XYZ file of C-alpha atoms in Angstrom:
753
model
C -42.507 -95.806 -12.588
C -39.494 -97.621 -11.951
C -38.620 -98.477 -8.218
C -35.966 -100.346 -6.450
C -36.592 -100.305 -2.279
C -33.395 -101.498 0.064
C -34.139 -101.436 3.684
C -32.223 -101.810 6.801
C -32.921 -100.934 10.522
C -30.921 -98.330 12.215
C -31.341 -97.487 15.802
C -34.494 -99.731 16.273
C -36.128 -97.934 13.501
C -36.291 -99.117 9.519
C -34.197 -96.957 7.235
C -35.737 -97.500 3.380
C -34.177 -96.254 0.242
C -35.753 -95.984 -2.978
C -34.143 -95.098 -6.511
C -36.714 -94.373 -8.881
C -37.111 -92.193 -12.243
C -38.452 -89.300 -10.885
C -35.306 -87.268 -11.367
C -33.932 -89.211 -14.004
C -31.585 -86.585 -15.661
C -29.621 -86.326 -12.265
C -26.209 -88.295 -12.220
C -27.689 -90.079 -9.087
C -30.644 -89.870 -7.185
C -32.392 -91.395 -4.234
C -35.704 -90.905 -1.591
C -34.412 -92.121 2.207
C -36.791 -92.664 4.624
C -36.532 -92.823 8.279
C -40.141 -93.346 10.026
C -41.918 -90.513 8.400
C -39.291 -88.113 7.394
C -38.187 -88.399 3.663
C -35.470 -86.580 1.919
C -34.602 -86.630 -1.915
C -31.122 -86.067 -2.401
C -29.592 -85.372 -6.245
C -25.917 -85.126 -7.573
C -25.202 -83.822 -10.898
C -21.808 -83.364 -12.706
C -21.587 -80.994 -15.571
C -19.596 -81.906 -18.419
C -17.486 -78.639 -18.990
C -14.100 -78.461 -17.329
C -13.526 -75.094 -15.406
C -10.126 -74.452 -16.745
C -10.497 -71.016 -15.090
C -10.601 -71.808 -10.790
C -8.066 -73.550 -8.777
C -10.421 -75.099 -6.647
C -12.873 -77.922 -6.731
C -16.692 -76.407 -7.210
C -18.690 -78.226 -5.210
C -22.222 -76.891 -4.391
C -24.341 -78.421 -1.510
C -27.779 -77.076 -1.081
C -30.362 -77.805 1.512
C -34.027 -77.145 0.876
C -36.668 -76.741 3.285
C -39.910 -77.162 2.208
C -43.315 -76.049 4.150
C -45.403 -78.782 2.783
C -43.031 -81.144 4.700
C -44.486 -80.285 8.259
C -47.950 -80.050 6.826
C -47.794 -76.345 7.002
C -48.532 -73.431 4.224
C -45.789 -71.019 5.538
C -44.637 -68.070 4.195
C -45.907 -64.341 4.915
C -49.531 -62.770 4.594
C -48.664 -61.749 1.092
C -45.881 -64.491 -0.209
C -47.018 -67.949 0.342
C -44.011 -69.960 -0.536
C -40.280 -70.077 0.684
C -38.228 -67.585 0.680
C -34.169 -67.599 1.430
C -32.937 -70.812 3.630
C -33.029 -70.313 7.070
C -30.146 -70.584 9.233
C -31.034 -74.192 10.012
C -31.240 -75.051 6.122
C -27.549 -73.496 5.800
C -26.051 -75.132 8.476
C -27.653 -78.569 7.826
C -26.491 -77.922 4.178
C -22.613 -77.339 5.539
C -22.788 -80.651 7.433
C -23.678 -82.422 3.940
C -20.887 -80.371 2.151
C -18.099 -80.731 5.020
C -18.951 -84.420 4.779
C -18.662 -85.559 1.555
C -16.312 -82.859 -0.226
C -13.049 -84.274 1.192
C -13.914 -87.556 -0.541
C -13.804 -86.003 -3.941
C -10.637 -85.843 -6.143
C -9.676 -82.514 -5.400
C -7.822 -81.544 -8.926
C -11.086 -81.924 -10.901
C -12.483 -78.863 -12.347
C -16.041 -80.082 -13.099
C -18.839 -78.433 -11.414
C -20.833 -80.953 -8.983
C -24.205 -79.749 -7.341
C -25.514 -81.796 -4.515
C -29.300 -80.507 -3.903
C -31.351 -82.177 -0.668
C -35.022 -81.097 -0.602
C -36.670 -82.257 2.787
C -40.022 -84.110 1.445
C -41.777 -84.684 4.764
C -40.669 -83.982 8.337
C -41.883 -85.908 11.465
C -39.864 -86.424 14.878
C -36.664 -87.673 13.084
C -34.353 -84.918 12.498
C -33.303 -84.643 8.617
C -30.103 -83.697 8.903
C -28.628 -87.538 9.410
C -30.798 -88.366 6.635
C -29.629 -85.904 4.709
C -25.751 -87.168 4.586
C -26.779 -90.964 4.133
C -28.762 -89.702 1.208
C -26.413 -87.954 -0.422
C -24.141 -90.260 -0.219
C -26.175 -92.971 -1.646
C -26.896 -90.741 -4.751
C -23.060 -89.827 -5.013
C -21.866 -93.571 -5.041
C -24.576 -95.075 -7.416
C -23.814 -91.915 -9.902
C -20.975 -91.847 -11.900
C -19.602 -88.932 -10.631
C -15.897 -89.435 -9.134
C -16.088 -89.916 -5.612
C -14.353 -91.814 -2.901
C -17.480 -92.807 -0.777
C -19.730 -94.190 0.383
C -20.040 -92.342 3.760
C -22.621 -92.757 7.101
C -24.033 -90.495 9.573
C -25.522 -90.902 12.632
C -26.301 -88.864 15.839
C -26.257 -90.218 19.439
C -27.581 -88.565 22.616
C -26.985 -89.305 26.022
C -28.106 -87.504 29.627
C -31.145 -85.631 30.736
C -30.428 -81.980 30.699
C -31.787 -80.842 34.349
C -30.397 -77.558 33.672
C -32.931 -75.363 31.520
C -30.033 -73.585 29.890
C -29.958 -76.324 26.721
C -33.693 -78.097 27.782
C -36.342 -76.176 25.599
C -39.440 -78.022 27.338
C -39.796 -80.066 30.159
C -38.746 -83.590 30.235
C -41.525 -86.305 29.682
C -40.566 -89.385 31.765
C -39.778 -91.834 28.657
C -37.532 -89.268 27.221
C -35.642 -88.800 30.084
C -35.638 -92.705 30.948
C -34.410 -93.463 27.297
C -31.840 -91.179 27.687
C -29.855 -92.926 30.160
C -27.434 -94.733 27.700
C -26.421 -93.394 24.282
C -29.943 -93.133 21.802
C -29.074 -93.465 18.079
C -31.031 -91.240 16.106
C -32.864 -89.606 19.027
C -36.121 -87.729 18.410
C -36.497 -83.499 18.845
C -37.890 -84.358 22.196
C -35.052 -86.239 23.254
C -32.370 -84.181 21.908
C -34.130 -81.369 23.869
C -33.515 -82.902 27.266
C -30.343 -84.567 26.239
C -26.946 -83.451 27.949
C -24.708 -84.499 24.970
C -25.910 -84.761 21.428
C -23.328 -85.813 18.697
C -23.685 -85.942 15.084
C -20.733 -87.832 13.447
C -19.971 -89.112 9.953
C -17.516 -91.117 8.493
C -16.163 -94.273 6.498
C -14.015 -97.472 7.287
C -14.070 -97.133 11.342
C -13.044 -93.344 11.000
C -14.772 -89.867 11.292
C -14.767 -86.922 9.009
C -17.057 -84.891 10.436
C -18.521 -83.687 13.769
C -21.072 -81.622 15.325
C -21.655 -81.749 19.437
C -23.760 -79.606 21.605
C -22.989 -80.583 25.135
C -23.805 -79.698 29.095
C -20.015 -79.695 30.058
C -19.993 -83.271 28.764
C -16.168 -84.817 30.032
C -13.920 -86.007 27.586
C -14.668 -89.618 28.500
C -18.378 -89.216 27.791
C -17.760 -87.873 24.353
C -15.372 -90.412 23.443
C -17.772 -93.282 23.996
C -20.152 -91.021 22.181
C -17.734 -91.257 19.267
C -16.979 -95.017 19.739
C -20.768 -95.606 19.574
C -21.300 -93.728 16.515
C -18.315 -95.524 14.560
C -20.227 -98.924 15.338
C -23.499 -97.552 13.836
C -21.864 -96.352 10.494
C -20.630 -99.518 10.039
C -23.963 -101.187 9.675
C -25.253 -98.376 7.393
C -21.887 -98.651 5.239
C -22.238 -102.349 4.814
C -25.812 -101.321 3.925
C -24.826 -98.862 1.222
C -22.140 -101.138 0.116
C -24.683 -103.753 -0.676
C -26.910 -101.061 -2.690
C -23.791 -99.857 -4.357
C -23.285 -103.121 -5.640
C -26.621 -103.972 -7.422
C -27.291 -100.375 -8.793
C -24.127 -98.479 -8.897
C -22.968 -96.831 -11.989
C -19.246 -97.517 -13.270
C -17.396 -94.536 -12.407
C -14.699 -92.901 -14.689
C -11.197 -92.557 -13.490
C -10.159 -89.336 -12.204
C -6.361 -89.981 -11.503
C -4.680 -86.966 -10.645
C -2.650 -86.056 -13.684
C 1.223 -86.414 -13.358
C 3.467 -83.592 -12.642
C 5.517 -82.068 -15.866
C 8.784 -82.888 -15.600
C 9.663 -79.482 -16.469
C 7.835 -77.820 -13.147
C 9.700 -80.314 -11.130
C 13.476 -79.344 -12.202
C 12.441 -75.755 -12.030
C 11.244 -76.327 -8.322
C 14.094 -78.234 -7.415
C 16.916 -75.951 -9.079
C 15.793 -72.483 -7.672
C 12.700 -73.176 -5.134
C 12.801 -75.977 -2.937
C 15.263 -74.559 -0.487
C 13.725 -70.865 -0.631
C 10.294 -72.521 -0.047
C 11.299 -74.835 2.815
C 12.965 -71.535 4.522
C 10.024 -69.593 3.991
C 7.565 -72.575 5.635
C 9.863 -72.721 8.600
C 10.881 -68.941 9.116
C 9.212 -68.574 12.105
C 7.028 -65.981 11.374
C 3.156 -66.005 12.876
C 2.022 -65.605 8.930
C 2.033 -66.775 5.882
C 3.943 -63.591 4.233
C 6.921 -65.571 3.661
C 5.093 -68.129 1.675
C 3.439 -66.019 0.084
C 6.116 -64.112 -1.018
C 7.721 -67.017 -2.528
C 4.440 -68.483 -4.235
C 4.438 -64.780 -6.012
C 8.298 -65.229 -7.220
C 7.635 -68.733 -8.389
C 4.652 -67.391 -10.396
C 6.479 -64.845 -11.861
C 9.073 -66.866 -12.964
C 6.872 -69.455 -14.467
C 5.494 -66.664 -16.306
C 8.583 -65.344 -17.413
C 9.706 -69.149 -18.743
C 6.365 -69.857 -20.491
C 6.571 -66.515 -22.174
C 10.127 -66.733 -23.097
C 11.232 -65.788 -26.812
C 14.037 -68.302 -26.175
C 12.325 -71.608 -27.602
C 14.658 -73.560 -25.573
C 12.746 -72.536 -22.497
C 9.477 -72.080 -23.421
C 9.334 -75.267 -25.131
C 8.634 -77.295 -21.844
C 6.269 -74.917 -20.586
C 3.892 -74.158 -23.665
C 1.351 -77.053 -22.414
C 1.326 -76.146 -18.704
C -1.544 -73.855 -17.522
C -0.619 -71.434 -14.906
C -3.440 -73.269 -12.526
C -1.151 -76.498 -12.634
C 2.043 -74.419 -11.690
C 0.187 -73.031 -8.877
C -1.278 -76.444 -7.285
C 1.815 -77.457 -8.142
C 3.743 -75.088 -5.663
C 0.742 -75.244 -3.154
C 1.476 -79.063 -2.944
C 4.913 -78.634 -1.976
C 3.858 -76.470 0.693
C 1.613 -79.242 1.811
C 4.336 -81.906 1.536
C 6.753 -79.708 3.700
C 4.988 -78.615 6.562
C 3.783 -82.184 7.140
C 7.241 -83.874 6.576
C 8.190 -80.998 8.767
C 5.683 -81.844 11.366
C 6.794 -85.608 11.364
C 10.234 -84.356 12.073
C 9.499 -82.033 15.388
C 9.241 -78.616 13.580
C 6.216 -76.293 13.151
C 5.988 -73.070 11.098
C 6.185 -70.746 14.009
C 8.729 -73.171 16.121
C 6.366 -73.639 18.811
C 6.040 -76.874 20.567
C 3.161 -79.173 19.446
C 1.352 -78.342 22.885
C 1.851 -74.669 23.012
C -0.478 -71.689 22.766
C -0.091 -68.793 21.177
C 1.069 -65.443 23.288
C -3.092 -64.738 24.930
C -4.266 -61.487 26.013
C -7.709 -60.836 27.532
C -9.760 -57.423 28.436
C -13.129 -57.100 29.508
C -14.946 -53.829 28.802
C -13.151 -50.557 27.971
C -14.646 -50.051 24.571
C -17.374 -47.639 25.805
C -19.853 -47.073 28.537
C -22.556 -47.184 26.257
C -21.989 -50.693 25.198
C -24.205 -52.937 27.613
C -21.020 -55.446 27.816
C -17.391 -56.069 25.711
C -14.645 -58.298 25.411
C -11.497 -58.410 23.235
C -9.405 -61.515 23.276
C -6.144 -62.273 21.267
C -4.551 -65.489 20.562
C -1.507 -65.002 18.398
C -2.567 -63.405 15.477
C -6.317 -63.756 15.839
C -8.063 -60.931 17.308
C -11.849 -60.617 18.269
C -13.902 -57.591 19.618
C -17.396 -58.900 20.506
C -20.048 -56.627 22.126
C -23.253 -57.481 24.584
C -26.681 -56.327 23.821
C -29.303 -56.788 26.188
C -33.195 -56.517 25.530
C -36.579 -57.179 27.001
C -38.501 -60.733 26.466
C -39.777 -58.547 23.333
C -37.018 -58.392 21.552
C -36.476 -61.994 21.213
C -36.250 -63.159 17.321
C -39.247 -65.298 16.519
C -37.769 -68.524 14.231
C -40.537 -69.706 11.743
C -39.305 -72.586 9.811
C -39.941 -75.812 8.496
C -38.977 -77.401 11.827
C -39.827 -74.826 14.252
C -43.262 -72.887 14.486
C -43.206 -69.358 16.151
C -40.018 -70.030 18.942
C -38.910 -67.576 20.250
C -34.890 -67.683 20.231
C -33.845 -65.252 23.252
C -29.913 -65.602 22.937
C -28.423 -65.062 19.693
C -24.748 -64.747 18.576
C -23.571 -63.306 15.478
C -20.499 -63.403 13.637
C -18.814 -61.021 11.505
C -15.494 -61.607 9.138
C -14.329 -58.596 7.587
C -12.049 -59.043 4.603
C -9.490 -56.782 6.431
C -8.927 -59.125 9.194
C -7.335 -61.422 6.636
C -5.516 -58.334 5.051
C -7.505 -58.578 2.065
C -9.836 -56.561 0.192
C -13.299 -57.646 -0.627
C -17.393 -56.913 -0.780
C -18.917 -55.839 2.495
C -22.825 -56.309 3.397
C -24.830 -59.513 3.325
C -23.788 -62.959 4.797
C -22.126 -66.104 3.805
C -22.248 -69.779 5.142
C -19.085 -69.567 6.598
C -20.544 -66.531 8.663
C -23.208 -68.323 9.769
C -22.015 -71.610 10.550
C -19.200 -69.858 12.749
C -21.759 -67.812 14.763
C -23.712 -70.812 15.506
C -20.835 -72.733 16.610
C -19.731 -70.084 19.322
C -23.513 -69.486 19.996
C -23.706 -73.011 20.761
C -20.920 -73.456 22.787
C -21.984 -70.210 24.970
C -25.887 -71.696 25.273
C -24.887 -74.419 27.760
C -24.092 -71.502 30.345
C -26.544 -69.168 29.650
C -29.143 -68.361 32.544
C -32.493 -69.760 32.220
C -35.011 -67.146 31.590
C -36.711 -67.558 34.965
C -33.425 -66.461 36.642
C -32.681 -63.900 33.958
C -35.396 -62.818 31.305
C -33.208 -60.448 29.193
C -32.853 -61.345 25.338
C -29.254 -61.613 24.809
C -27.134 -60.736 21.537
C -23.543 -61.091 21.085
C -21.577 -59.671 17.955
C -18.000 -60.993 17.457
C -16.070 -58.772 15.041
C -13.124 -60.643 13.720
C -10.315 -57.685 13.376
C -7.697 -60.147 12.615
C -7.647 -63.436 11.507
C -4.689 -66.131 11.966
C -6.207 -69.481 12.821
C -9.704 -70.198 14.330
C -11.707 -67.180 14.869
C -14.942 -69.092 15.828
C -13.023 -69.926 19.211
C -11.546 -66.627 19.588
C -14.969 -65.263 19.427
C -16.439 -67.694 22.337
C -13.688 -66.592 24.342
C -14.312 -62.619 23.616
C -18.197 -63.327 23.870
C -17.239 -65.009 27.596
C -15.834 -61.635 28.732
C -18.703 -59.840 27.091
C -21.011 -61.591 29.141
C -19.101 -61.363 32.321
C -18.030 -57.595 31.914
C -22.293 -56.935 31.150
C -23.579 -58.669 34.296
C -24.846 -61.577 32.843
C -24.987 -64.089 35.639
C -23.372 -67.253 33.259
C -22.648 -70.399 35.536
C -18.778 -70.745 33.891
C -16.567 -69.202 31.161
C -16.162 -70.795 28.306
C -13.037 -70.968 26.026
C -12.559 -72.605 22.682
C -9.201 -73.835 20.946
C -8.486 -75.512 17.400
C -6.910 -78.380 17.176
C -5.021 -79.835 13.999
C -2.939 -83.060 12.502
C -0.291 -83.623 10.788
C -0.588 -87.278 9.114
C 2.184 -88.722 7.361
C 1.731 -88.103 3.503
C 3.964 -91.467 2.893
C 1.525 -94.303 3.672
C 3.493 -95.121 7.138
C 0.720 -93.954 10.065
C 2.856 -91.366 11.378
C 0.607 -88.383 12.780
C 1.366 -85.192 15.118
C -1.629 -83.585 16.967
C -1.256 -79.364 16.805
C -2.311 -77.195 19.234
C -3.660 -74.126 18.413
C -3.102 -74.229 14.707
C -2.435 -71.002 12.768
C -1.672 -69.607 9.141
C -0.155 -72.733 7.166
C -1.134 -74.965 9.789
C -4.827 -74.157 9.444
C -4.849 -73.733 5.447
C -2.717 -77.092 4.536
C -3.170 -79.178 7.771
C -5.477 -82.278 7.537
C -7.898 -81.404 10.568
C -9.685 -78.375 12.253
C -11.140 -79.804 15.682
C -12.357 -77.130 17.329
C -13.439 -77.997 21.187
C -15.173 -75.178 23.331
C -16.239 -75.677 27.077
C -15.779 -74.910 30.726
C -13.397 -76.120 33.193
C -15.749 -78.949 34.109
C -16.490 -80.120 30.566
C -17.142 -79.966 26.981
C -19.655 -77.774 25.422
C -19.707 -77.518 21.655
C -17.379 -79.500 19.037
C -16.891 -78.847 15.278
C -14.565 -81.169 13.035
C -13.296 -80.402 9.591
C -10.716 -82.475 7.848
C -9.348 -82.749 4.603
C -8.784 -86.541 4.611
C -11.094 -89.557 3.833
C -11.570 -90.013 8.025
C -9.648 -90.158 11.350
C -9.360 -92.672 13.573
C -11.147 -92.419 17.163
C -7.899 -92.589 18.884
C -6.354 -89.695 17.091
C -9.513 -87.638 18.344
C -9.700 -88.993 21.872
C -5.534 -87.090 21.939
C -6.632 -84.617 20.288
C -9.781 -84.265 23.186
C -7.282 -84.491 26.043
C -4.799 -81.564 24.601
C -7.622 -79.482 23.813
C -8.533 -79.639 27.579
C -4.850 -78.960 28.522
C -5.184 -75.538 26.066
C -8.515 -74.936 27.631
C -7.737 -74.321 30.845
C -4.784 -72.209 30.065
C -6.867 -69.779 27.812
C -9.509 -70.121 30.926
C -7.170 -68.930 33.386
C -6.231 -65.752 30.963
C -9.946 -65.117 31.030
C -10.708 -65.304 34.716
C -7.046 -63.520 35.585
C -8.964 -60.311 33.802
C -12.463 -61.154 35.420
C -13.052 -64.170 37.495
C -16.942 -63.729 38.029
C -19.512 -61.768 35.979
C -19.584 -57.907 37.432
C -22.437 -57.682 39.908
C -24.668 -54.984 38.538
C -25.646 -54.468 35.076
C -24.686 -51.468 32.736
C -26.846 -48.491 33.624
C -27.790 -48.354 30.280
C -29.495 -51.702 29.922
C -32.946 -52.110 30.332
C -34.568 -52.985 33.042
C -36.513 -56.046 33.563
C -39.229 -56.510 36.384
C -41.315 -60.173 35.977
C -44.507 -60.700 38.176
C -47.454 -63.026 37.305
C -51.314 -62.777 37.574
C -53.635 -65.205 36.722
C -54.495 -66.548 33.680
C -57.910 -65.552 33.938
C -56.754 -61.765 34.978
C -54.829 -61.745 31.482
C -57.639 -60.055 29.440
C -58.297 -57.546 32.353
C -54.746 -56.545 32.086
C -54.999 -56.337 28.309
C -58.125 -54.737 27.940
C -60.840 -54.808 25.067
C -58.431 -54.175 21.534
C -55.206 -53.494 23.761
C -56.615 -50.591 25.443
C -55.507 -51.352 28.927
C -52.061 -52.159 28.045
C -51.546 -49.755 25.989
C -52.491 -47.103 28.283
C -50.337 -48.715 30.832
C -47.373 -48.401 28.630
C -48.265 -44.558 27.732
C -48.628 -43.381 31.106
C -45.191 -45.430 32.181
C -42.999 -44.752 29.007
C -42.285 -48.187 29.171
C -40.044 -49.687 26.435
C -42.196 -53.181 26.362
C -44.533 -55.199 28.390
C -44.574 -59.056 27.185
C -47.779 -61.104 28.541
C -46.959 -65.020 28.203
C -49.985 -67.827 28.299
C -48.997 -68.490 31.637
C -50.199 -65.187 33.378
C -46.074 -64.618 33.699
C -45.317 -60.600 32.580
C -41.860 -59.485 31.527
C -42.048 -55.233 31.810
C -38.837 -53.737 30.184
C -38.013 -50.233 30.958
C -35.496 -47.242 31.778
C -35.057 -44.525 34.318
C -37.883 -46.307 36.355
C -40.528 -46.386 34.187
C -40.754 -50.401 34.330
C -41.508 -50.045 38.009
C -44.021 -47.724 37.192
C -45.776 -50.120 35.076
C -45.407 -52.881 37.342
C -47.323 -50.986 40.048
C -50.140 -49.972 37.445
C -50.608 -53.863 36.555
C -50.446 -54.826 40.242
C -52.952 -52.397 41.088
C -54.973 -53.217 38.116
C -55.245 -57.044 39.236
C -55.159 -56.278 42.881
C -57.851 -58.390 45.307
C -58.969 -56.128 47.733
C -59.569 -56.990 51.462
C -61.887 -55.483 54.542
C -59.883 -53.177 56.168
C -57.426 -51.939 53.939
C -57.001 -48.099 53.438
C -56.435 -46.290 50.252
C -56.373 -42.570 48.782
C -58.817 -42.866 45.915
C -60.599 -40.375 43.641
C -64.521 -39.312 43.898
C -66.152 -40.267 40.764
C -69.835 -39.362 40.680
C -72.417 -38.731 43.921
C -75.619 -40.069 44.437
C -78.336 -38.682 47.131
C -76.993 -41.573 49.282
C -73.496 -41.364 48.636
C -70.385 -41.169 46.844
C -68.597 -43.365 44.790
C -64.564 -43.248 44.932
C -62.318 -45.275 42.732
C -59.235 -46.658 44.444
C -57.278 -48.227 41.743
C -57.160 -48.816 38.291
C -59.121 -51.928 37.562
C -62.664 -52.143 37.152
C -63.846 -53.818 40.526
C -61.796 -50.912 42.241
C -64.900 -48.453 42.876
C -66.454 -48.455 45.932
C -69.440 -46.660 47.505
C -69.008 -44.399 50.584
C -72.579 -44.112 52.043
C -73.516 -40.819 53.541
C -73.633 -42.387 57.017
C -70.035 -43.288 56.366
C -68.615 -39.783 55.813
C -68.810 -38.781 59.250
C -69.595 -39.862 62.860
C -72.659 -38.264 62.412
C -75.619 -38.032 60.084
C -75.062 -35.375 57.534
C -77.991 -33.734 55.038
C -76.425 -33.852 51.653
C -73.245 -35.855 50.194
C -72.420 -32.798 48.282
C -71.655 -30.707 51.551
C -68.838 -33.343 52.192
C -67.230 -34.195 49.111
C -66.958 -32.756 45.452
C -66.573 -35.036 42.156
C -62.592 -35.330 41.525
C -61.829 -34.700 45.298
C -58.963 -36.954 46.689
C -60.303 -38.608 49.871
C -59.204 -41.622 52.349
C -61.212 -44.471 52.758
C -61.298 -47.581 54.304
C -62.409 -50.846 52.492
C -65.480 -51.551 55.446
C -66.958 -54.802 53.777
C -66.804 -56.948 50.482
C -70.396 -58.167 49.776
C -71.349 -61.596 47.905
C -71.082 -60.135 44.742
C -67.701 -58.807 45.537
C -68.457 -55.258 45.202
C -66.685 -52.697 47.855
C -68.134 -50.614 50.835
C -66.117 -47.854 51.918
C -65.731 -45.284 54.855
C -64.069 -42.403 54.782
C -64.559 -41.725 59.046
C -62.976 -45.471 59.768
C -60.079 -43.986 57.745
C -59.701 -40.510 58.210
C -61.564 -39.612 61.461
C -60.500 -35.757 61.634
C -62.389 -35.552 58.096
C -65.730 -34.159 59.294
C -64.190 -31.587 61.547
C -61.732 -30.364 58.581
C -64.693 -29.883 56.508
C -66.338 -28.070 59.152
C -69.501 -30.674 58.712
C -72.638 -30.135 61.341
C -74.978 -32.975 62.147
C -78.563 -32.620 60.393
C -81.634 -34.234 61.520
C -83.026 -34.859 58.243
C -80.843 -36.526 56.121
C -81.404 -39.859 54.011
C -81.901 -43.179 55.957
C -79.954 -46.196 55.914
C -81.895 -48.313 54.255
C -81.342 -46.289 50.914
C -77.573 -47.460 50.950
C -77.802 -49.425 48.023
C -80.337 -47.866 45.360
C -77.920 -46.999 43.255
C -76.690 -50.274 42.489
C -80.244 -51.515 41.756
C -81.819 -53.409 44.761
């Protein structure tokens, strides 16, 4: 086995790259280690060119392995990994979004990058995956414009339980006073700001941020710190490439056929410019010109007139289509730099906004509708008990309960298209996770609101950033449902048009739509409350964007966010005071840990009996003795009362209504509660103020009697009295004094004394 090893220090830990012949048939491969976390990255490019597609065919797969965490995993019957988890899909998207812009977009050879997690410790493999993919590609013979670097930085202690999943250890809290590079899982869970940033040459090309209402200045500081670390990693990668990198083939974009240029300039240049700036809030006008262009091209190419068709004979349909798309791109960019937007808005102007809370159906626990121009999103809220939480079982998390979920659906009709329904794609998972991240910071902690919360956003019309529309609609649904969120959240997508002529001019765009979304250079999604940022995601089509431009976009995003929040709060200022009557009722209580077994009973007999009697939906018992009871129509209250009675600790002097369970010569046993220790003895002398002959003269099995706890003996047994609780009992029963009844000394015979 041949091995070459390279090392560097990042964030106080050693990063080690190992180049071996393990995956020798790949174009490029590397094993990258950070601490005891290790990933294998491979890159392969097919030799066959696909002329049947009009896009660059890149696939990125992120493979989790249970053995990496030292577990067998799987189900009882299938002990192997199944389909990728949501976290694996999101990690793969991080790598894809980072490396994709650096490929020559005109090539049509399939490229596949596979990241396999080989081992996992306290260090997150996401950051490592990007750096490993960069090294595998950069040292291969695949055309690519890297290297690129990734780093995670975190800061601040999250006192709120909204984001922190575990109690902060003192060392973790102290270490986050300033920005920490590549924090551990434990540090990230108590951080108020967590940034994953990727980039090259002092620019950034991919960002993921989760925050607890961080300020724009704090986020900007994090971007700058990330770039500093990028440069260290890039210097190291460049040294490796110099020593081990393969020669890359030329990937120059083919020259545009003169015949296409002539046809465009003579017949379509003015039409296309007019279509781009027609003022319509969609791409219909552009599509009409594109359709006409392709029809004209096909007509000329197939013309029987040789003088016309000869020049077009070697030009493919795909080349003609991409040529006009490039022209749309150029027109939109040049227009922006000249002060024009496709729909004639100002650069900082939002499209018309509309917000509505509720109104769909009283059956829904909560709902919200949000419009931003041609983007229309409906979100439904469903509340459930703790037992409805999703159990997450992956390489990184084992048996973790997820009580807040946001799911995102994007049916084909939302874009005016037909298509296949059913199933999920990576885009839907990614957009849903982004909105969930944006809202997680304001979800009340389980101690305050013990419900499981599920939001489903239906994107009904799409014209730019449905993910941020989902954040707004979800905020309305949460407040409509009475969920006590700490603050409303809104999101906005910012765009960028950077000069294509290399002169450095640019324009930042607020609320991108239609052509700006498809042909612009940046999709910078920023979500947050009036107090600060809760989530950011950046996707670009360039090699990278300078931090000052991102800071400018953050500033404009805040202005837009506050305007959207005003629209939301004008519709519904605060969460409704009461939950929807159709939502389940959840009652909480706590028992001592040593009483949990008493509540559950042998084989679950006791708890199942309580469920059956009360008709409650669910009873969840935690290891610390916390009990969550979920039900409707008063069933939760009934179940709680049964449990309280079961674990009740009795005291002398308390009065209860009980039931006679058995009779002895010396008295009657009366059950005053459901617990096994809730049965006590009423001695024959405690029935009446005088001696009676037989206990059976006073009470019968199954009879209801009122009793007082006279005393609790040293063994915890209850001695009860009827006469102390009900002085009129004897007279109502017509009992008479007797002279030959049992003696006082027989009180405890039945108890084995």
